[in-house]
Coordinates of C-alpha atoms in Angstrom, one line a residue:
M452 CA 39.0 34.5 47.8
K453 CA 37.6 37.3 50.0
K454 CA 34.2 36.8 48.4
I455 CA 34.3 33.1 49.2
C456 CA 35.2 33.8 52.9
V457 CA 32.4 36.3 53.2
M458 CA 29.9 33.8 51.6
L459 CA 31.1 31.1 54.0
C460 CA 30.8 33.3 57.0
L461 CA 27.3 34.4 56.0
T462 CA 26.3 30.8 55.4
Y463 CA 27.6 29.8 58.8
I464 CA 25.8 32.6 60.6
I465 CA 22.5 31.7 58.9
M466 CA 23.0 27.9 59.7
S467 CA 23.9 28.7 63.2
G468 CA 20.7 30.8 63.6
F469 CA 18.7 27.8 62.4
S470 CA 20.5 25.5 64.8
K471 CA 19.4 27.5 67.8
A472 CA 15.9 26.6 67.1
Y473 CA 16.1 23.4 65.1
G474 CA 19.4 21.6 65.3
Q475 CA 23.2 21.8 65.3
T476 CA 25.8 23.4 63.1
T477 CA 29.5 22.3 62.9
M478 CA 32.4 24.0 61.1
D479 CA 35.6 22.1 60.4
A480 CA 38.6 22.3 58.1
E481 CA 41.0 20.0 56.3
F482 CA 44.7 20.7 55.5
R483 CA 46.3 18.0 53.5
P484 CA 49.8 18.5 52.0
R485 CA 51.4 15.5 50.2
T486 CA 55.0 15.4 49.0
E487 CA 55.8 12.9 46.3
F488 CA 59.0 11.7 44.6
R489 CA 58.0 10.4 41.1
Q490 CA 60.5 8.3 39.2
G491 CA 58.3 6.5 36.7
F492 CA 55.0 7.2 38.4
R493 CA 52.1 6.4 36.0
N494 CA 54.5 6.0 33.1
P495 CA 58.1 4.6 32.7
L496 CA 60.7 7.4 32.8
A497 CA 63.6 7.6 30.4
D498 CA 67.0 7.8 32.2
T499 CA 67.7 11.0 30.2
L500 CA 65.0 12.7 32.3
D501 CA 65.0 13.5 36.0
A502 CA 62.4 12.3 38.5
G503 CA 59.6 14.6 39.6
F504 CA 59.5 16.0 43.1
L505 CA 56.5 18.1 44.2
T506 CA 54.0 18.9 46.9
L507 CA 50.3 18.9 46.4
Q508 CA 47.9 20.4 48.9
R509 CA 44.2 20.1 49.4
T510 CA 42.4 22.6 51.7
R511 CA 38.8 22.3 52.6
L512 CA 36.4 24.4 54.8
N513 CA 33.1 22.6 55.7
V514 CA 29.9 23.7 57.3
D515 CA 27.4 21.0 58.3
Y516 CA 23.8 21.5 59.6
K517 CA 21.8 18.7 61.2
G518 CA 18.2 19.1 62.1
K519 CA 15.0 17.2 62.7
I520 CA 13.8 17.3 59.1
L521 CA 16.7 19.0 57.3
N522 CA 20.4 18.3 56.9
A523 CA 22.8 20.4 54.8
R524 CA 26.5 20.6 53.9
I525 CA 28.6 23.2 52.2
S526 CA 32.3 22.4 51.4
F527 CA 34.7 24.8 49.7
Q528 CA 37.9 23.3 48.3
D529 CA 41.3 24.6 47.1
A530 CA 43.5 22.0 45.3
R531 CA 46.9 23.2 44.2
I532 CA 50.5 22.3 43.5
W533 CA 52.9 24.3 45.6
G534 CA 54.3 27.1 43.4
N535 CA 51.7 27.0 40.6
S536 CA 50.3 30.4 41.7
D537 CA 52.1 33.7 41.1
N538 CA 53.0 35.0 44.6
K539 CA 52.4 38.6 43.3
I540 CA 49.1 38.0 41.5
N541 CA 46.0 36.5 43.1
T542 CA 45.3 33.5 40.7
S543 CA 44.0 31.1 43.3
K544 CA 40.7 29.3 42.5
V545 CA 38.4 28.0 45.2
E546 CA 35.9 25.5 44.0
L547 CA 32.6 24.3 45.5
Y548 CA 33.1 20.7 46.3
E549 CA 29.8 20.1 48.1
A550 CA 26.6 22.1 48.4
W551 CA 23.5 20.0 49.2
F552 CA 20.5 19.6 51.4
E553 CA 18.7 16.6 52.6
Y554 CA 15.0 16.8 53.4
L555 CA 13.7 14.1 55.7
I556 CA 10.2 13.3 54.3
T557 CA 9.6 10.5 56.8
S558 CA 11.7 8.5 59.2
G559 CA 13.0 6.3 56.4
L560 CA 12.5 8.4 53.3
S561 CA 14.5 11.5 52.3
L562 CA 15.4 13.7 49.3
Q563 CA 19.0 14.9 48.9
M564 CA 19.7 17.5 46.2
G565 CA 22.7 19.5 45.1
R566 CA 26.4 19.0 44.4
Q567 CA 27.5 15.9 46.3
P568 CA 29.9 12.9 46.1
L569 CA 28.3 9.5 45.3
K570 CA 29.9 6.5 47.0
Y571 CA 28.5 3.0 46.8
D572 CA 29.7 -0.5 47.8
D573 CA 33.4 -0.9 47.1
Q574 CA 33.5 2.3 45.0
R575 CA 34.3 0.6 41.8
L576 CA 31.8 2.6 39.8
L577 CA 30.8 5.6 41.9
A578 CA 33.4 6.8 44.4
A579 CA 34.4 9.8 46.5
P580 CA 38.2 9.0 46.3
N581 CA 39.9 10.6 49.3
W582 CA 43.3 10.1 47.7
S583 CA 42.5 12.4 44.8
N584 CA 43.5 16.0 45.3
T585 CA 40.1 17.1 44.0
S586 CA 37.9 14.0 44.5
I587 CA 34.7 13.6 42.5
S588 CA 31.3 15.2 43.0
H589 CA 28.1 15.3 41.0
D590 CA 25.1 17.7 40.6
V591 CA 22.4 15.2 41.3
L592 CA 19.0 14.6 42.9
V593 CA 18.8 11.5 45.1
F594 CA 15.9 9.8 46.7
K595 CA 16.9 7.6 49.7
Y596 CA 14.9 4.9 51.5
R597 CA 16.1 3.0 54.5
S598 CA 14.4 0.4 56.7
P599 CA 15.7 -2.2 59.1
F600 CA 15.6 -4.7 56.2
I601 CA 16.7 -2.8 53.1
Q602 CA 18.3 0.3 51.6
A603 CA 17.5 1.9 48.3
H604 CA 18.7 5.0 46.4
M605 CA 17.6 6.5 43.1
G606 CA 19.5 9.4 41.5
F607 CA 18.9 11.7 38.6
A608 CA 21.1 14.3 36.9
Y609 CA 20.8 16.5 33.8
N610 CA 23.8 18.7 32.8
N611 CA 24.3 21.9 31.0
S612 CA 27.6 23.6 30.3
K613 CA 26.2 27.2 30.5
D614 CA 23.2 29.3 31.3
T615 CA 21.2 29.4 28.1
L616 CA 17.7 30.1 26.8
L617 CA 18.0 27.3 24.2
N618 CA 18.8 23.6 24.2
V619 CA 22.4 23.6 22.9
T620 CA 25.1 21.0 22.4
Y621 CA 26.8 19.8 25.6
G622 CA 29.0 17.3 23.9
Y623 CA 31.3 14.6 25.3
T624 CA 34.9 15.5 25.8
P625 CA 37.4 14.1 28.3
K626 CA 36.8 17.2 30.4
Q627 CA 33.0 16.9 30.4
N628 CA 30.7 14.4 32.0
Y629 CA 27.5 12.8 30.8
K630 CA 24.6 14.9 29.6
T631 CA 22.2 12.9 31.7
M632 CA 22.6 10.2 34.3
S633 CA 20.3 8.1 36.4
Y634 CA 21.0 5.2 38.7
G635 CA 19.4 2.9 41.2
W636 CA 21.0 1.1 44.1
L637 CA 19.6 -1.6 46.4
S638 CA 21.3 -3.2 49.4
K639 CA 20.1 -5.9 51.8
Q640 CA 21.6 -7.9 54.6
I641 CA 20.6 -11.4 53.6
F642 CA 22.3 -13.2 56.5
T643 CA 24.2 -12.0 59.6
G644 CA 27.4 -10.5 58.2
T645 CA 26.4 -11.1 54.6
T646 CA 25.2 -8.2 52.4
L647 CA 24.0 -8.3 48.8
S648 CA 23.6 -5.1 46.7
F649 CA 22.6 -4.3 43.1
I650 CA 23.3 -1.2 41.1
G651 CA 22.3 0.0 37.7
I652 CA 23.6 3.2 36.1
Y653 CA 22.4 4.9 32.9
E654 CA 24.5 7.6 31.2
G655 CA 23.5 9.6 28.1
F656 CA 26.2 11.1 25.9
E657 CA 25.3 13.6 23.2
K658 CA 26.5 13.2 19.7
K659 CA 29.1 15.7 18.8
N660 CA 27.5 18.9 17.4
N661 CA 24.0 17.3 17.5
Y662 CA 22.3 17.5 20.9
K663 CA 19.2 15.7 19.6
I664 CA 21.0 12.3 19.5
V665 CA 22.0 10.8 22.8
F666 CA 24.1 7.6 23.0
P667 CA 23.5 5.5 26.1
R668 CA 26.0 3.6 28.3
I669 CA 24.4 1.2 30.8
T670 CA 26.3 -0.5 33.6
Y671 CA 24.7 -2.9 36.0
G672 CA 25.6 -5.6 38.4
G673 CA 26.0 -6.6 42.0
N674 CA 28.2 -6.9 45.1
L675 CA 28.3 -9.7 47.6
V676 CA 30.1 -9.0 50.9
F677 CA 30.8 -11.5 53.7
A678 CA 32.2 -9.9 56.9
N679 CA 31.2 -11.6 60.1
D680 CA 33.0 -10.8 63.4
S681 CA 32.6 -14.4 64.5
S682 CA 34.6 -15.7 61.5
V683 CA 38.2 -15.4 60.6
W684 CA 37.3 -15.4 56.9
G685 CA 35.9 -12.5 54.8
A686 CA 35.1 -12.2 51.1
T687 CA 33.9 -9.8 48.5
F688 CA 32.6 -10.7 45.1
T689 CA 31.7 -8.2 42.4
G690 CA 30.4 -8.4 38.9
Y691 CA 29.3 -5.7 36.4
M692 CA 28.1 -5.7 32.8
Q693 CA 28.2 -2.8 30.3
R694 CA 26.0 -2.3 27.3
G695 CA 25.1 0.6 24.9
N696 CA 27.9 2.7 23.4
N697 CA 31.5 3.5 24.3
P698 CA 31.9 7.3 24.3
T699 CA 35.7 7.0 24.2
K700 CA 35.7 5.2 20.8
T701 CA 34.1 6.9 17.9
F702 CA 32.7 5.1 14.9
G703 CA 31.2 6.8 11.9
S704 CA 29.2 9.7 13.2
G705 CA 28.6 8.1 16.6
Y706 CA 30.2 5.8 19.1
A707 CA 31.1 2.1 19.0
D708 CA 28.7 -0.5 20.3
L709 CA 29.7 -1.6 23.8
R710 CA 29.6 -5.1 25.4
A711 CA 32.0 -5.4 28.3
Y712 CA 32.2 -6.8 31.8
F713 CA 34.1 -6.8 35.0
L714 CA 34.6 -9.5 37.6
A715 CA 36.4 -9.3 41.0
A716 CA 36.9 -11.6 44.0
K717 CA 38.8 -10.9 47.2
I718 CA 39.2 -13.2 50.1
S719 CA 40.7 -12.2 53.5
Y720 CA 41.9 -14.3 56.4
N721 CA 42.6 -13.1 60.0
I722 CA 45.8 -14.8 60.9
T723 CA 45.7 -13.1 64.3
K724 CA 43.5 -10.3 65.7
N725 CA 45.9 -7.7 64.2
L726 CA 47.2 -9.5 61.1
V727 CA 45.1 -10.0 58.0
A728 CA 46.0 -11.7 54.7
N729 CA 44.3 -10.8 51.5
L730 CA 44.2 -12.5 48.1
G731 CA 42.2 -11.4 45.1
E732 CA 41.8 -10.9 41.3
D733 CA 40.3 -8.1 39.2
Y734 CA 39.3 -8.9 35.6
Y735 CA 38.4 -6.1 33.1
S736 CA 37.3 -7.3 29.7
G737 CA 39.1 -5.9 26.7
S738 CA 38.8 -5.6 22.9
A739 CA 40.7 -7.9 20.6
T740 CA 42.8 -6.2 17.9
D741 CA 40.7 -7.9 15.2
I742 CA 37.4 -6.9 16.7
N743 CA 34.7 -6.0 14.2
A744 CA 34.6 -2.3 13.3
G745 CA 32.2 -0.3 15.4
K746 CA 32.4 -2.8 18.3
S747 CA 34.1 -2.5 21.8
N748 CA 34.5 -4.9 24.7
T749 CA 36.6 -2.6 26.8
F750 CA 35.2 -2.0 30.3
N751 CA 35.1 1.5 31.8
R752 CA 35.4 2.2 35.5
L753 CA 33.0 5.2 35.2
Y754 CA 33.5 7.5 38.2
G755 CA 35.1 4.9 40.5
S756 CA 38.3 4.9 42.6
T757 CA 41.5 4.3 40.6
H758 CA 44.3 4.7 43.2
S759 CA 42.7 2.1 45.6
Y760 CA 42.8 -0.6 42.9
N761 CA 45.4 -2.1 40.5
G762 CA 48.5 -0.6 42.0
H763 CA 49.3 2.6 43.8
M764 CA 51.7 3.7 40.9
E765 CA 48.5 4.1 38.8
Y766 CA 50.0 2.5 35.6
F767 CA 46.4 1.5 34.8
S768 CA 44.4 4.4 36.0
T769 CA 43.2 4.4 32.4
L770 CA 42.5 0.8 31.5
P771 CA 44.1 -0.6 28.4
S772 CA 41.8 -1.2 25.5
Q773 CA 43.0 -4.8 25.6
G774 CA 41.6 -5.2 29.1
L775 CA 43.4 -6.0 32.3
L776 CA 44.0 -8.9 34.8
D777 CA 45.3 -8.1 38.2
Y778 CA 46.2 -10.9 40.6
Y779 CA 47.1 -9.5 44.0
G780 CA 47.9 -10.5 47.6
G781 CA 49.1 -8.9 50.7
L782 CA 49.1 -8.4 54.5
N783 CA 47.6 -5.7 56.8
T784 CA 48.9 -5.4 60.3
K785 CA 48.0 -3.2 63.2
I786 CA 50.9 -2.7 65.6
N787 CA 48.9 -0.6 68.1
P788 CA 45.8 1.6 68.0
R789 CA 48.0 4.4 66.3
L790 CA 50.3 2.5 63.9
S791 CA 49.5 0.1 61.0
F792 CA 51.2 -1.2 57.9
E793 CA 50.0 -2.6 54.6
L794 CA 52.0 -4.6 52.0
I795 CA 50.5 -5.7 48.7
G796 CA 51.9 -7.2 45.5
H797 CA 50.3 -7.2 42.0
L798 CA 50.8 -9.3 38.9
F799 CA 49.4 -7.6 35.7
S800 CA 48.6 -8.9 32.3
F801 CA 46.4 -8.1 29.3
D802 CA 43.0 -9.8 28.8
K803 CA 43.3 -9.8 25.0
D804 CA 46.4 -10.1 22.8
F805 CA 48.6 -7.1 22.5
I806 CA 49.9 -6.4 19.0
Y807 CA 53.1 -4.4 18.6
N808 CA 54.5 -3.6 15.2
K809 CA 52.1 -6.2 13.8
V810 CA 53.5 -8.9 16.0
K811 CA 51.7 -10.6 18.9
T812 CA 53.4 -9.9 22.2
N813 CA 53.5 -11.6 25.5
K814 CA 50.6 -10.5 27.7
N815 CA 52.7 -10.2 30.9
L816 CA 52.6 -6.5 32.0
G817 CA 54.9 -6.8 34.9
S818 CA 54.4 -6.6 38.7
E819 CA 54.2 -4.0 41.5
V820 CA 54.8 -3.9 45.2
D821 CA 53.2 -1.3 47.4
F822 CA 54.0 -0.5 51.1
V823 CA 52.0 1.9 53.2
V824 CA 52.4 3.1 56.8
N825 CA 49.6 4.9 58.7
Y826 CA 50.1 6.7 61.9
T827 CA 47.4 8.5 64.0
A828 CA 49.1 11.2 66.0
S829 CA 45.9 12.5 67.5
K830 CA 42.2 12.8 66.8
E831 CA 42.9 15.6 64.4
I832 CA 46.3 14.6 62.9
T833 CA 47.2 11.6 60.8
I834 CA 50.3 10.8 58.8
Q835 CA 50.6 8.4 55.9
G836 CA 53.7 7.4 54.0
G837 CA 54.3 4.9 51.2
Y838 CA 56.8 3.3 48.8
S839 CA 55.9 1.6 45.5
R840 CA 58.1 -0.1 43.0
Y841 CA 57.1 -1.4 39.5
F842 CA 59.0 -4.2 37.7
N843 CA 58.7 -3.8 34.0
T844 CA 58.6 -6.4 31.3
T845 CA 59.3 -6.0 27.5
T846 CA 55.5 -5.9 27.1
T847 CA 55.3 -3.0 29.6
N848 CA 57.9 -1.0 27.7
K849 CA 56.1 -1.6 24.4
Y850 CA 52.7 -0.7 25.8
F851 CA 54.1 2.6 27.2
K852 CA 56.1 3.2 24.0
V853 CA 59.6 3.2 25.7
Q854 CA 60.8 0.0 24.0
G855 CA 64.6 0.4 23.2
I856 CA 64.9 3.3 25.6
T857 CA 66.9 2.9 28.8
I858 CA 64.6 3.8 31.7
H859 CA 64.9 4.5 35.4
Q860 CA 63.7 1.8 37.8
P861 CA 60.1 2.8 38.3
Q862 CA 59.6 3.8 42.0
W863 CA 57.4 6.3 43.9
I864 CA 57.6 7.7 47.4
Y865 CA 55.2 9.9 49.2
L866 CA 54.5 11.4 52.6
M867 CA 51.1 12.9 53.4
L868 CA 49.9 14.9 56.4
T869 CA 46.2 15.3 57.2
I870 CA 45.0 17.8 59.7
K871 CA 41.2 18.0 60.4
P872 CA 40.4 20.5 63.2
Q873 CA 36.9 21.2 64.3
L874 CA 36.7 24.9 64.3
Y875 CA 33.3 25.4 66.0
K876 CA 30.2 23.4 67.0
T877 CA 27.0 24.9 68.4
P878 CA 25.7 23.3 71.5
P879 CA 23.1 20.6 70.9
V880 CA 19.5 21.9 71.1
E881 CA 16.5 19.7 71.9
I882 CA 14.3 19.5 68.8
K883 CA 10.6 19.2 69.6

């Protein structure tokens, strides 16, 4: 930890030195403890077991530099559970969440390189999920183009698990990412308040113990957003296709052939200036039980946000192989500039038939209600609290393998405090 502090101080001094001649440097922090009561969170809980009660904390220290032709950011992160470190032994681990620079080639063209979060459109495929205690970042090179008419990004990544003189197996495991990844994103405002975007993502996964064979997974599609201040209506439509191979399903010496898709629609209506109603559906394709060997129709979210969609209790953070339908609706209200509420309900079901003990089972996976309160105490301090409750069905219990077991009523409560102080900011300097 001392080494990290020394490195950060040196980084700040160097960046501050640059800023005196070329730009501006800012240092800020984030302290975010979250206490949760988990009684059936993510999985139904047998009544012979006690609910979980814990506090997670994420701490970040960030340094940003903004100049005429160069921007940079370094962010150190510590994500922990209260009590998981020995008080008498220094076992803390600080990770590098972000470390990137952006070189401004022209007024509309730039190159951004290093460890960085990737966030596009509604964050279904590539997200920087703020809810997560660790979030997601990638080691990637990104070319960016922006004009008054269009935005375009192209990203490239090539991963290795260690420093080596040889090309060795990287391998796909749940703890490792793609071996190689590239993507392209294009966004254009086609009418006032209407934006259309397209994205295509290629991932390459090595065959286990044979780095010379790489299996592709290709995801592509688009996002149409209507949000016009002059209209009380708003809408978002999303559609993605997946082809290639499914790295989570082995077949023979490789992975199953993949043909999957995802469709989503959300419509909003401003009842009043501070009250908005939402109605939507998410559809993730799934694989039938009798699907041909070596085939898969199960959609994968890639590196998208999970908590933001399909229920806050995260019962389907890992999508069922049978696919998922989520019908939802809710209300958002803003009481005053500091206080707001959100209420949303979900109805879940399988896409394909679910077979339990060789018998076809009802597709109904139950329902969920989520309630969230947001309060802004000051510019630096926000408080969020929430309560969620899941209503199981027989199919839910069978899917989670608790059929015939008495379970607690699934419910989850949390309270999260976020403090983001700005520690220091160099005076702005005119850049010539």
